[in-house]
Coordinates of C-alpha atoms and ligand atoms in Angstrom, one line a residue:
M904 CA 97.2 49.7 161.6
Y905 CA 94.6 52.3 161.1
R906 CA 91.8 50.2 162.2
T907 CA 90.4 46.9 163.6
H908 CA 86.9 47.5 162.5
T909 CA 84.6 49.8 160.4
C910 CA 82.4 52.2 161.9
G911 CA 79.3 50.1 161.2
E912 CA 80.7 46.7 162.5
L913 CA 80.8 46.5 166.4
R914 CA 77.7 44.9 168.3
I915 CA 77.2 43.8 171.9
E916 CA 78.8 40.6 171.3
D917 CA 82.1 42.6 170.8
S918 CA 82.0 44.0 174.4
N919 CA 85.3 44.4 176.3
K920 CA 87.4 44.2 173.1
E921 CA 90.1 46.5 172.6
V922 CA 89.5 48.2 169.2
T923 CA 90.6 50.9 166.9
L924 CA 88.5 53.0 164.5
S925 CA 89.1 55.5 162.0
G926 CA 86.7 58.0 160.5
W927 CA 85.1 61.5 160.2
V928 CA 83.7 63.2 163.2
Q929 CA 80.1 63.4 162.6
R930 CA 79.5 65.6 165.8
V931 CA 80.9 66.2 169.2
R932 CA 78.6 66.6 172.2
D933 CA 80.0 68.0 175.4
L934 CA 77.7 67.3 178.3
G935 CA 80.3 68.4 181.0
A936 CA 81.1 65.3 182.8
M937 CA 81.0 63.2 179.4
T938 CA 81.6 64.0 176.0
F939 CA 80.2 61.9 173.1
I940 CA 81.8 61.9 169.5
D941 CA 79.8 60.1 166.6
L942 CA 82.5 58.6 164.4
R943 CA 81.3 58.0 160.7
D944 CA 82.7 56.1 157.9
R945 CA 80.9 54.6 154.9
Y946 CA 79.8 51.7 157.0
G947 CA 78.1 53.4 159.6
I948 CA 78.4 55.4 162.9
T949 CA 80.0 54.5 166.2
Q950 CA 79.8 56.4 169.6
L951 CA 83.0 57.4 171.2
V952 CA 82.8 58.3 174.8
I953 CA 85.2 60.4 177.0
D954 CA 84.4 60.4 180.8
E955 CA 86.3 60.9 183.9
N956 CA 88.2 57.6 183.4
T957 CA 89.6 58.7 180.0
P958 CA 93.5 59.4 180.2
E959 CA 94.5 63.0 180.8
G960 CA 95.5 65.0 177.9
L961 CA 92.9 63.4 175.4
S962 CA 90.2 65.9 176.7
S963 CA 92.2 69.0 175.3
K964 CA 92.8 67.0 172.0
I965 CA 89.0 66.7 171.7
E966 CA 88.4 70.4 172.6
E967 CA 90.3 71.3 169.4
M968 CA 88.5 69.1 167.2
G969 CA 85.4 69.7 165.1
R970 CA 83.1 68.2 162.7
E971 CA 84.7 66.2 159.6
F972 CA 88.1 65.8 161.4
V973 CA 89.5 62.5 160.4
I974 CA 90.5 60.6 163.6
Q975 CA 91.8 57.3 164.8
A976 CA 90.3 56.3 168.1
K977 CA 91.3 53.5 170.3
G978 CA 89.2 52.0 173.0
I979 CA 87.2 49.6 174.9
V980 CA 83.9 48.5 173.6
R981 CA 81.2 48.8 176.2
E982 CA 77.6 48.1 176.5
R983 CA 75.5 51.6 176.4
S984 CA 73.4 52.6 179.0
S985 CA 71.0 54.4 176.9
K986 CA 70.6 52.5 173.7
N987 CA 69.9 53.8 170.4
K988 CA 67.7 51.3 168.4
N989 CA 67.9 53.3 165.1
I990 CA 71.5 52.2 164.3
P991 CA 73.0 48.9 164.1
T992 CA 75.8 49.9 166.4
G993 CA 73.4 51.6 168.7
E994 CA 73.8 49.2 171.7
I995 CA 77.5 49.8 172.1
E996 CA 79.9 52.5 172.8
I997 CA 83.8 53.0 172.8
T998 CA 85.6 54.3 175.8
L999 CA 88.4 56.2 174.6
S1000 CA 92.0 55.4 175.5
G1001 CA 93.7 56.9 172.6
L1002 CA 93.2 59.6 169.8
V1003 CA 95.0 60.5 167.0
V1004 CA 94.2 63.3 164.6
L1005 CA 94.9 61.9 161.1
G1006 CA 93.5 65.0 159.2
P1007 CA 92.1 68.0 160.6
A1008 CA 89.1 69.8 158.8
I1009 CA 88.1 73.4 158.3
T1010 CA 84.4 74.0 159.0
P1011 CA 82.4 72.4 156.0
P1012 CA 80.1 74.7 154.0
F1013 CA 77.2 72.7 154.9
T1014 CA 76.3 69.8 157.1
I1015 CA 77.1 66.3 156.3
Q1016 CA 73.8 64.8 157.2
D1017 CA 70.7 63.5 155.3
D1018 CA 68.7 66.7 156.0
T1019 CA 71.7 69.0 154.9
D1020 CA 71.3 72.8 154.9
G1021 CA 73.4 72.8 151.6
G1022 CA 71.6 74.2 148.4
D1023 CA 72.2 72.4 145.1
E1024 CA 74.9 74.5 143.7
L1025 CA 77.0 74.5 146.9
R1026 CA 76.6 70.7 147.3
M1027 CA 77.8 70.3 143.7
K1028 CA 80.6 72.7 144.1
Y1029 CA 81.7 70.4 147.1
R1030 CA 80.6 67.2 145.7
Y1031 CA 83.2 65.3 147.6
L1032 CA 81.6 66.6 150.7
D1033 CA 77.9 65.9 149.5
L1034 CA 79.1 62.4 148.6
R1035 CA 80.0 61.7 152.3
R1036 CA 76.2 62.1 153.0
Q1037 CA 74.9 58.4 153.6
E1038 CA 71.9 59.1 151.3
V1039 CA 74.1 60.2 148.5
Q1040 CA 76.6 57.2 149.1
Q1041 CA 73.8 54.6 149.0
N1042 CA 73.0 55.7 145.6
M1043 CA 76.3 55.2 144.5
V1044 CA 76.5 51.7 146.4
L1045 CA 73.4 50.8 144.4
R1046 CA 74.8 51.9 141.3
A1047 CA 77.7 49.6 141.8
K1048 CA 75.7 46.6 142.7
M1049 CA 73.7 47.0 139.6
A1050 CA 76.7 47.2 137.4
H1051 CA 78.1 44.1 139.3
A1052 CA 74.8 42.4 138.8
T1053 CA 74.6 43.4 135.1
R1054 CA 78.1 42.0 134.3
S1055 CA 77.5 38.6 136.3
Y1056 CA 74.0 38.2 134.3
L1057 CA 75.7 38.9 130.9
N1058 CA 78.8 37.0 131.5
S1059 CA 76.8 34.1 132.5
L1060 CA 75.3 34.2 129.0
D1061 CA 78.8 34.1 127.3
F1062 CA 78.7 37.9 126.4
I1063 CA 82.1 39.3 125.7
E1064 CA 82.7 42.7 127.4
T1065 CA 84.5 44.7 124.9
E1066 CA 85.9 48.2 125.1
T1067 CA 85.4 50.6 122.1
P1068 CA 87.1 53.8 121.3
V1069 CA 86.4 57.0 122.9
L1070 CA 87.8 59.1 120.2
I1071 CA 86.0 58.3 117.1
K1072 CA 84.2 59.9 114.2
S1073 CA 80.9 61.5 114.2
T1074 CA 78.0 59.0 114.0
P1075 CA 74.5 60.5 113.0
E1076 CA 72.2 59.4 115.9
G1077 CA 70.1 62.5 116.1
A1078 CA 72.2 64.5 118.6
R1079 CA 75.3 67.0 118.3
D1080 CA 78.6 65.5 118.8
F1081 CA 81.4 66.7 121.1
I1082 CA 84.3 67.2 119.1
V1083 CA 88.0 66.9 119.9
P1084 CA 90.8 68.6 117.9
S1085 CA 93.6 66.3 116.8
R1086 CA 97.3 67.9 117.3
M1087 CA 98.7 65.6 115.1
N1088 CA 96.3 66.0 112.5
P1089 CA 95.8 69.8 112.2
R1090 CA 92.2 71.3 111.6
E1091 CA 91.0 67.7 111.8
F1092 CA 88.7 66.4 114.8
Y1093 CA 87.6 63.1 116.6
A1094 CA 84.1 62.9 117.9
L1095 CA 83.3 61.6 121.4
P1096 CA 80.8 58.6 120.7
Q1097 CA 77.0 59.1 121.0
S1098 CA 77.1 55.5 121.4
P1099 CA 79.4 52.6 120.3
Q1100 CA 76.8 51.6 117.6
V1101 CA 78.9 50.9 114.6
F1102 CA 81.7 49.5 116.8
K1103 CA 79.4 47.0 118.1
Q1104 CA 78.2 46.0 114.8
L1105 CA 81.5 45.7 113.4
L1106 CA 82.2 43.1 116.4
M1107 CA 79.3 41.0 115.0
V1108 CA 80.9 41.1 111.7
A1109 CA 84.0 39.9 113.5
G1110 CA 82.4 37.0 115.0
F1111 CA 82.1 38.0 118.6
D1112 CA 78.5 36.7 118.7
K1113 CA 77.5 38.3 122.0
Y1114 CA 79.1 41.8 123.1
Y1115 CA 78.4 44.1 125.8
Q1116 CA 79.8 46.9 127.7
I1117 CA 78.9 49.4 130.4
V1118 CA 80.0 52.3 128.6
K1119 CA 80.2 56.2 128.8
C1120 CA 78.4 58.1 125.7
F1121 CA 78.4 61.6 125.1
R1122 CA 75.6 63.8 123.5
D1123 CA 75.7 67.6 123.0
E1124 CA 72.2 68.1 124.0
D1125 CA 70.1 70.7 126.0
L1126 CA 70.1 69.2 129.4
R1127 CA 67.1 68.1 131.6
A1128 CA 66.5 66.1 134.8
D1129 CA 67.0 62.8 132.9
R1130 CA 70.0 63.9 130.7
Q1131 CA 73.5 64.5 131.2
P1132 CA 76.3 65.5 128.5
E1133 CA 78.0 62.3 129.5
F1134 CA 75.9 59.2 130.5
T1135 CA 76.4 55.4 130.9
Q1136 CA 74.7 52.8 128.8
I1137 CA 74.7 49.2 129.1
D1138 CA 75.4 48.5 125.5
C1139 CA 74.8 45.1 123.8
E1140 CA 74.8 43.3 120.5
M1141 CA 74.0 39.8 119.5
S1142 CA 74.4 37.6 116.4
F1143 CA 72.0 35.2 114.7
V1144 CA 69.2 36.5 116.6
E1145 CA 65.6 38.2 116.1
Q1146 CA 63.8 40.6 117.9
K1147 CA 62.2 38.3 120.3
D1148 CA 65.6 36.9 121.1
V1149 CA 66.9 40.3 122.1
L1150 CA 63.8 41.0 124.0
E1151 CA 64.0 37.8 126.0
T1152 CA 67.6 38.3 127.0
F1153 CA 66.9 41.9 128.1
E1154 CA 63.8 41.2 129.9
G1155 CA 65.8 38.5 131.6
L1156 CA 68.6 40.9 132.6
T1157 CA 65.8 43.5 133.9
K1158 CA 64.0 40.8 136.0
H1159 CA 67.5 39.7 137.2
L1160 CA 68.2 43.1 138.4
F1161 CA 64.9 43.6 140.1
R1162 CA 65.2 40.1 141.8
E1163 CA 68.7 40.7 142.9
I1164 CA 68.8 44.4 143.9
K1165 CA 65.2 44.8 145.1
N1166 CA 64.0 41.3 145.9
I1167 CA 60.8 41.9 143.4
E1168 CA 59.6 39.5 141.0
V1169 CA 58.2 41.5 138.0
E1170 CA 55.7 39.7 135.7
D1171 CA 56.4 39.2 132.1
F1172 CA 56.6 42.3 130.0
P1173 CA 53.9 43.1 127.6
W1174 CA 54.5 44.2 124.1
M1175 CA 52.9 47.1 122.8
P1176 CA 52.9 48.6 119.3
Y1177 CA 54.1 52.1 119.1
S1178 CA 50.7 53.1 117.3
E1179 CA 48.8 51.8 120.4
A1180 CA 51.0 53.6 122.8
I1181 CA 50.3 57.0 120.9
E1182 CA 46.7 56.2 120.6
K1183 CA 45.9 55.0 124.3
Y1184 CA 48.7 56.9 126.1
G1185 CA 49.7 59.8 124.2
S1186 CA 53.3 58.8 124.2
D1187 CA 55.8 56.3 123.2
K1188 CA 56.9 55.7 126.8
P1189 CA 53.5 55.1 128.3
D1190 CA 53.3 54.8 132.1
T1191 CA 51.1 51.8 132.5
R1192 CA 51.0 52.0 136.4
F1193 CA 47.4 53.4 135.9
E1194 CA 44.8 53.2 133.5
M1195 CA 43.0 56.6 132.3
L1196 CA 43.4 55.6 128.7
I1197 CA 42.9 58.3 126.0
H1198 CA 40.1 57.8 123.6
D1199 CA 39.6 59.2 120.2
L1200 CA 36.4 61.2 120.1
T1201 CA 36.5 62.7 116.9
D1202 CA 33.7 60.9 115.2
V1203 CA 31.6 61.1 118.3
L1204 CA 31.7 65.0 118.9
K1205 CA 31.8 66.6 115.6
G1206 CA 28.6 67.9 113.9
N1207 CA 27.0 70.0 116.6
N1208 CA 27.9 73.3 115.4
F1209 CA 30.7 73.7 117.9
V1210 CA 33.2 75.2 115.8
V1211 CA 36.1 74.4 118.0
F1212 CA 35.5 70.9 117.5
D1213 CA 34.2 70.9 113.9
S1214 CA 37.2 72.4 112.8
A1215 CA 39.8 70.1 114.6
E1216 CA 41.7 67.3 112.9
Y1217 CA 41.3 65.3 116.1
I1218 CA 39.4 65.4 119.5
G1219 CA 40.5 63.1 122.3
G1220 CA 39.8 62.8 125.9
L1221 CA 40.4 61.0 129.0
C1222 CA 38.2 60.0 132.1
A1223 CA 39.6 61.0 135.4
I1224 CA 37.9 58.8 138.1
G1225 CA 36.4 60.4 141.0
C1226 CA 37.1 64.1 139.9
G1227 CA 33.7 65.2 139.1
S1228 CA 33.7 67.2 142.3
Y1229 CA 36.5 69.3 140.9
S1230 CA 36.0 73.0 141.6
R1231 CA 35.7 75.9 139.4
K1232 CA 39.2 76.9 140.6
Q1233 CA 40.7 73.4 140.0
L1234 CA 39.2 73.2 136.4
D1235 CA 40.6 76.7 135.6
G1236 CA 43.9 75.6 136.8
L1237 CA 43.8 72.4 134.8
T1238 CA 42.8 74.8 131.8
N1239 CA 45.7 77.1 132.2
W1240 CA 48.0 73.9 132.6
V1241 CA 47.1 72.6 129.2
K1242 CA 47.3 76.1 128.0
R1243 CA 51.0 76.4 128.9
P1244 CA 53.5 76.6 125.9
Q1245 CA 55.1 73.0 126.9
I1246 CA 51.6 71.5 126.6
G1247 CA 50.3 73.5 123.7
A1248 CA 46.4 73.1 123.9
K1249 CA 44.1 76.0 122.9
G1250 CA 41.5 75.2 125.8
L1251 CA 40.1 72.5 127.7
V1252 CA 36.6 71.1 127.6
Y1253 CA 35.2 69.2 130.6
V1254 CA 32.1 67.1 131.3
K1255 CA 31.4 66.6 135.0
C1256 CA 29.5 63.2 135.6
N1257 CA 27.1 64.3 138.3
E1258 CA 26.1 61.9 141.2
D1259 CA 22.5 62.0 140.0
G1260 CA 23.4 60.9 136.8
T1261 CA 23.1 64.2 134.9
F1262 CA 26.0 66.0 133.4
K1263 CA 27.4 69.5 133.6
S1264 CA 29.8 70.5 130.9
S1265 CA 31.7 73.6 129.5
V1266 CA 30.1 73.1 126.1
D1267 CA 26.3 72.8 127.4
K1268 CA 25.3 75.2 124.7
F1269 CA 26.2 72.8 121.9
Y1270 CA 25.7 69.3 123.6
S1271 CA 22.5 68.2 125.1
Q1272 CA 22.4 65.7 128.1
D1273 CA 21.8 62.9 125.7
D1274 CA 24.9 63.8 123.7
L1275 CA 27.0 64.1 126.8
K1276 CA 25.7 60.7 127.8
K1277 CA 27.3 59.4 124.6
W1278 CA 30.6 60.9 125.7
A1279 CA 30.4 59.2 129.0
N1280 CA 29.6 55.8 127.4
V1281 CA 33.0 55.9 125.3
F1282 CA 35.0 56.1 128.8
N1283 CA 32.4 54.0 130.7
A1284 CA 32.5 57.1 133.1
Q1285 CA 30.6 56.7 136.3
P1286 CA 28.7 59.3 138.5
G1287 CA 31.5 61.2 140.1
D1288 CA 34.0 61.1 137.2
L1289 CA 35.4 64.0 135.2
I1290 CA 35.9 63.9 131.2
L1291 CA 38.7 66.1 129.8
V1292 CA 38.7 66.7 126.3
L1293 CA 41.3 68.4 124.0
S1294 CA 41.0 69.2 120.1
G1295 CA 43.3 70.4 117.5
D1296 CA 46.3 68.9 115.3
K1297 CA 46.4 65.2 116.0
P1298 CA 50.0 64.5 117.0
A1299 CA 50.3 67.5 119.1
M1300 CA 46.9 67.0 120.9
Q1301 CA 47.7 63.2 121.6
S1302 CA 50.8 64.2 123.3
A1303 CA 49.1 67.1 125.2
L1304 CA 46.6 64.3 126.4
G1305 CA 49.7 62.0 127.3
E1306 CA 50.9 64.9 129.3
L1307 CA 47.4 65.7 130.9
R1308 CA 47.0 62.1 131.7
L1309 CA 50.3 62.0 133.7
E1310 CA 49.2 65.1 135.6
M1311 CA 46.0 63.7 136.5
G1312 CA 47.7 60.4 137.5
N1313 CA 49.9 62.6 139.6
Q1314 CA 47.1 64.7 141.1
L1315 CA 45.5 61.5 142.0
G1316 CA 48.3 59.9 143.5
L1317 CA 48.7 57.0 140.9
L1318 CA 52.3 57.2 140.3
D1319 CA 53.4 55.0 143.1
K1320 CA 57.2 54.7 143.2
N1321 CA 57.3 51.2 144.5
T1322 CA 55.3 49.9 141.8
F1323 CA 57.0 48.9 138.5
K1324 CA 55.3 48.2 135.2
P1325 CA 57.8 47.4 132.4
L1326 CA 56.8 47.0 128.9
W1327 CA 58.1 46.8 125.4
V1328 CA 57.0 49.4 122.7
V1329 CA 57.6 47.7 119.5
D1330 CA 57.0 48.3 115.7
F1331 CA 58.2 51.8 115.9
P1332 CA 58.2 53.8 112.5
L1333 CA 61.5 53.4 110.5
L1334 CA 61.4 57.1 109.6
E1335 CA 60.3 60.4 110.7
W1336 CA 59.6 63.2 108.5
D1337 CA 61.2 66.7 109.3
E1338 CA 58.7 69.3 108.0
E1339 CA 61.7 72.1 108.3
G1340 CA 64.2 70.3 106.5
Q1341 CA 61.8 68.4 104.2
R1342 CA 63.6 65.3 104.6
F1343 CA 63.4 62.0 106.5
H1344 CA 65.3 61.3 109.5
A1345 CA 65.8 57.7 111.1
M1346 CA 63.5 57.5 113.9
H1347 CA 66.1 55.3 116.0
H1348 CA 69.2 55.4 113.8
P1349 CA 70.1 54.6 110.1
F1350 CA 71.2 51.1 110.9
T1351 CA 67.9 50.0 111.9
A1352 CA 66.2 47.2 109.6
P1353 CA 62.6 47.8 108.4
K1354 CA 60.1 45.1 109.2
P1355 CA 60.6 42.3 106.3
E1356 CA 57.1 42.8 105.4
D1357 CA 57.4 46.6 105.0
I1358 CA 60.7 46.7 102.9
S1359 CA 58.5 47.2 99.7
L1360 CA 57.2 50.4 101.2
L1361 CA 60.4 51.8 101.0
D1362 CA 59.9 52.3 97.4
T1363 CA 56.2 53.5 97.5
D1364 CA 55.6 55.1 100.9
P1365 CA 58.6 55.0 103.3
G1366 CA 57.0 57.0 105.8
K1367 CA 54.6 54.2 106.6
A1368 CA 57.4 51.6 106.9
R1369 CA 57.8 50.2 110.3
A1370 CA 61.0 49.2 111.7
N1371 CA 62.3 46.1 113.9
A1372 CA 63.0 48.5 116.7
Y1373 CA 62.0 48.4 120.4
D1374 CA 62.1 50.3 123.5
L1375 CA 62.0 49.2 127.1
V1376 CA 59.9 51.5 129.1
I1377 CA 59.1 51.3 132.9
N1378 CA 56.9 53.8 134.7
G1379 CA 56.8 56.0 131.8
V1380 CA 60.5 56.2 131.7
E1381 CA 62.3 55.1 128.6
I1382 CA 65.0 52.7 130.0
G1383 CA 66.5 51.7 126.6
G1384 CA 66.0 51.0 123.0
G1385 CA 67.6 49.1 120.3
S1386 CA 66.6 47.4 116.8
V1387 CA 67.3 44.6 114.5
R1388 CA 70.0 45.8 112.0
I1389 CA 70.4 46.0 108.5
F1390 CA 73.4 43.7 107.6
D1391 CA 73.1 43.9 103.7
S1392 CA 75.3 46.6 102.2
G1393 CA 72.7 47.2 99.4
L1394 CA 69.8 47.8 101.7
Q1395 CA 72.0 49.9 104.1
L1396 CA 72.9 52.0 101.0
K1397 CA 69.1 52.4 100.2
M1398 CA 68.5 53.5 103.7
F1399 CA 71.1 56.3 103.4
D1400 CA 69.5 57.5 100.1
L1401 CA 66.1 57.7 102.0
L1402 CA 67.8 59.7 104.5
G1403 CA 69.3 62.2 102.0
F1404 CA 72.9 60.8 101.7
T1405 CA 74.3 60.8 98.2
P1406 CA 76.2 57.6 97.4
E1407 CA 79.3 59.5 97.8
Q1408 CA 78.4 61.0 101.2
A1409 CA 77.3 57.6 102.5
D1410 CA 80.5 56.0 101.2
A1411 CA 82.7 58.6 103.0
Q1412 CA 80.8 58.3 106.1
F1413 CA 79.9 54.8 106.3
G1414 CA 81.9 53.2 103.7
F1415 CA 84.0 51.2 106.3
L1416 CA 80.6 49.7 107.5
M1417 CA 79.0 49.1 104.1
N1418 CA 82.4 47.4 103.1
A1419 CA 82.3 45.2 106.1
F1420 CA 78.9 43.8 105.3
K1421 CA 80.5 42.7 102.2
Y1422 CA 82.9 40.4 103.8
G1423 CA 80.3 37.9 105.5
A1424 CA 77.9 39.8 107.8
P1425 CA 75.8 37.7 110.4
P1426 CA 72.1 38.8 111.0
H1427 CA 72.3 40.8 114.2
A1428 CA 70.6 43.0 116.6
G1429 CA 71.0 44.9 119.7
I1430 CA 70.1 47.2 122.4
A1431 CA 71.4 49.8 124.9
F1432 CA 70.0 50.5 128.3
G1433 CA 70.4 53.9 129.9
F1434 CA 72.3 52.8 133.1
D1435 CA 71.8 56.2 134.9
R1436 CA 68.0 56.2 134.4
L1437 CA 67.8 52.4 135.5
V1438 CA 69.7 53.3 138.6
S1439 CA 67.8 56.3 139.3
L1440 CA 64.5 54.3 139.0
F1441 CA 65.6 51.5 141.2
A1442 CA 66.7 54.4 143.8
G1443 CA 63.2 56.1 143.5
L1444 CA 64.8 59.5 142.3
D1445 CA 63.4 61.7 139.5
S1446 CA 66.9 62.9 138.5
I1447 CA 69.9 61.0 137.3
R1448 CA 72.3 63.5 138.8
D1449 CA 71.7 61.9 142.1
V1450 CA 73.1 58.5 141.0
I1451 CA 76.3 59.9 139.0
A1452 CA 79.2 60.5 141.4
F1453 CA 80.4 63.6 139.7
P1454 CA 77.6 65.1 137.6
K1455 CA 77.3 68.4 135.5
N1456 CA 74.7 71.1 136.3
N1457 CA 72.0 72.1 133.7
S1458 CA 74.5 74.5 131.8
G1459 CA 76.8 71.3 131.3
R1460 CA 79.2 72.7 133.9
D1461 CA 81.2 70.8 136.5
V1462 CA 81.4 73.6 139.2
M1463 CA 83.6 71.7 141.1
I1464 CA 86.7 71.6 138.9
D1465 CA 85.2 74.4 137.0
S1466 CA 84.8 73.0 133.6
P1467 CA 84.7 73.7 130.6
S1468 CA 87.3 76.4 131.0
E1469 CA 89.4 78.2 128.6
V1470 CA 93.0 76.8 127.7
A1471 CA 96.4 78.5 127.1
K1472 CA 97.0 80.2 124.0
E1473 CA 99.9 78.0 123.4
Q1474 CA 97.6 74.9 123.5
L1475 CA 95.2 76.4 121.0
D1476 CA 98.2 77.1 118.8
E1477 CA 99.4 73.7 118.9
L1478 CA 96.0 72.3 118.0
A1479 CA 96.0 75.0 114.9
L1480 CA 93.1 76.5 116.6
Q1481 CA 92.2 80.1 117.1
L1482 CA 89.9 82.0 119.1
K1483 CA 87.5 84.6 117.6
K1484 CA 89.0 88.3 118.1
Ligands
LIG2755 N1 72.9 52.8 119.8 C1 71.4 52.9 120.4 C2 71.3 53.9 121.2 O1 72.3 54.5 121.8 C3 71.2 51.7 120.8 C4 71.1 50.4 119.9 O2 70.4 50.6 118.9 O3 71.6 49.4 120.3 O4 70.2 54.4 121.6

């Protein structure tokens, strides 16, 4: 038997028991007369002690031992003389009577503790050591608990967990596919699923009624903190439902997770139309933890001979409460910040609302105190506040203001990680115009149904049609999205037509789906949550990498197993693939 207890288990009540523990040596402290060893496993740390009563021979073994050795320790539980209140096992220690080295260890490349000295790349290269650190392990435990709670909630509602294939055919969902060559079908390729979208819809045609899967999805996109080439979704589909049924069910799941995992009761989620999110928050994923709403100032500010404003399609602004005392340097800093290419504004106009009721602006030449008072009224700005204004192309400036709003929220400490503000963003546009390609793209995906009242727009002004599509947003993070689906092969064909598919192309790509709809398709709708994002939100982390056991780096590499990598020429030959000379 390797152990009678774990390293997190023993308490003062266990005094005088003879126990056996196994684990990793966290550290050895040799104090001369006594030596202490902290023994660690997943459950905690227990102190082992070697003193003058320890049997001969043990001490020399201990001298050979270093950090991260895996050992088995036998001994008696004793009350400690100096207790450690910070750990649950801190009242006891084990006086050693036997010790076996199970697995010796060479010196690890970084220390296995919360404040490790290992840099990012090093920790990724030795991820199995990084995963020994309690902090990282806790994230993985959280993830497992959340997966478990998700399953129990959905199972309790009679969802059927169904696996869908990983080797499929490319589905157009906005991103590039990873492709896999087929040996048995030379020069033909599978694609890894960007999502199980078409399969889950076919499961509805098959009468499964409610499906879910916690599933890996693959998208060959440029990577960011919240993106990995492979990621996990809680993927769901339901039959005989309308939008509100799906939202209710998955609001229920979200609340269940908050309750079970974080012991938090969250309020009912508001619904916000996409157009309102863009107008007021400059984003389709509004962070509603704080107000600071964006206001359209186009009508108020034009006509004062300030050419920058007069020539702008849109003028918008926001009011940062209490920032009226920002210094020249701070304002210059903000101006430079909005001019960065990622934000894309040409400049920043400000109005300081002075404590004495007067105003000081960067455009005093063009606007009188009375004019500036009008600006302030739009925001109900008070003395001490700061109004920030951007102008230019409408969508670009709305999004720049959205970014500026977040930056100010951050500067003002309004992005509290322990406050959770979920909401549903609804009524997304069905289509998105692509200037470059001069064609429409599906905003969500091609299987999304238009709002019934907007179907006639498909013939007259398709760009205006709204979709029965929805996103769950929490604290400015898009946690998930879904839609009511088209379940009529005629409407589906029309949708493909709008997206620029000829009937032949549509048939070649999606004939199987449109055909399936001809055999009796139920009305259906679904949603998918980004599981990694949800876990990292619950963990209070900014990157999804920290909640993935073996993540890839920003170049899509697994630096531990060194992948992607070249393959042998024979393998390529077998696949009928040739490398470029
Ligand atoms: N397949 C969609 C996605 O991955 C989600 C859905 O519509 O259910 O975003």
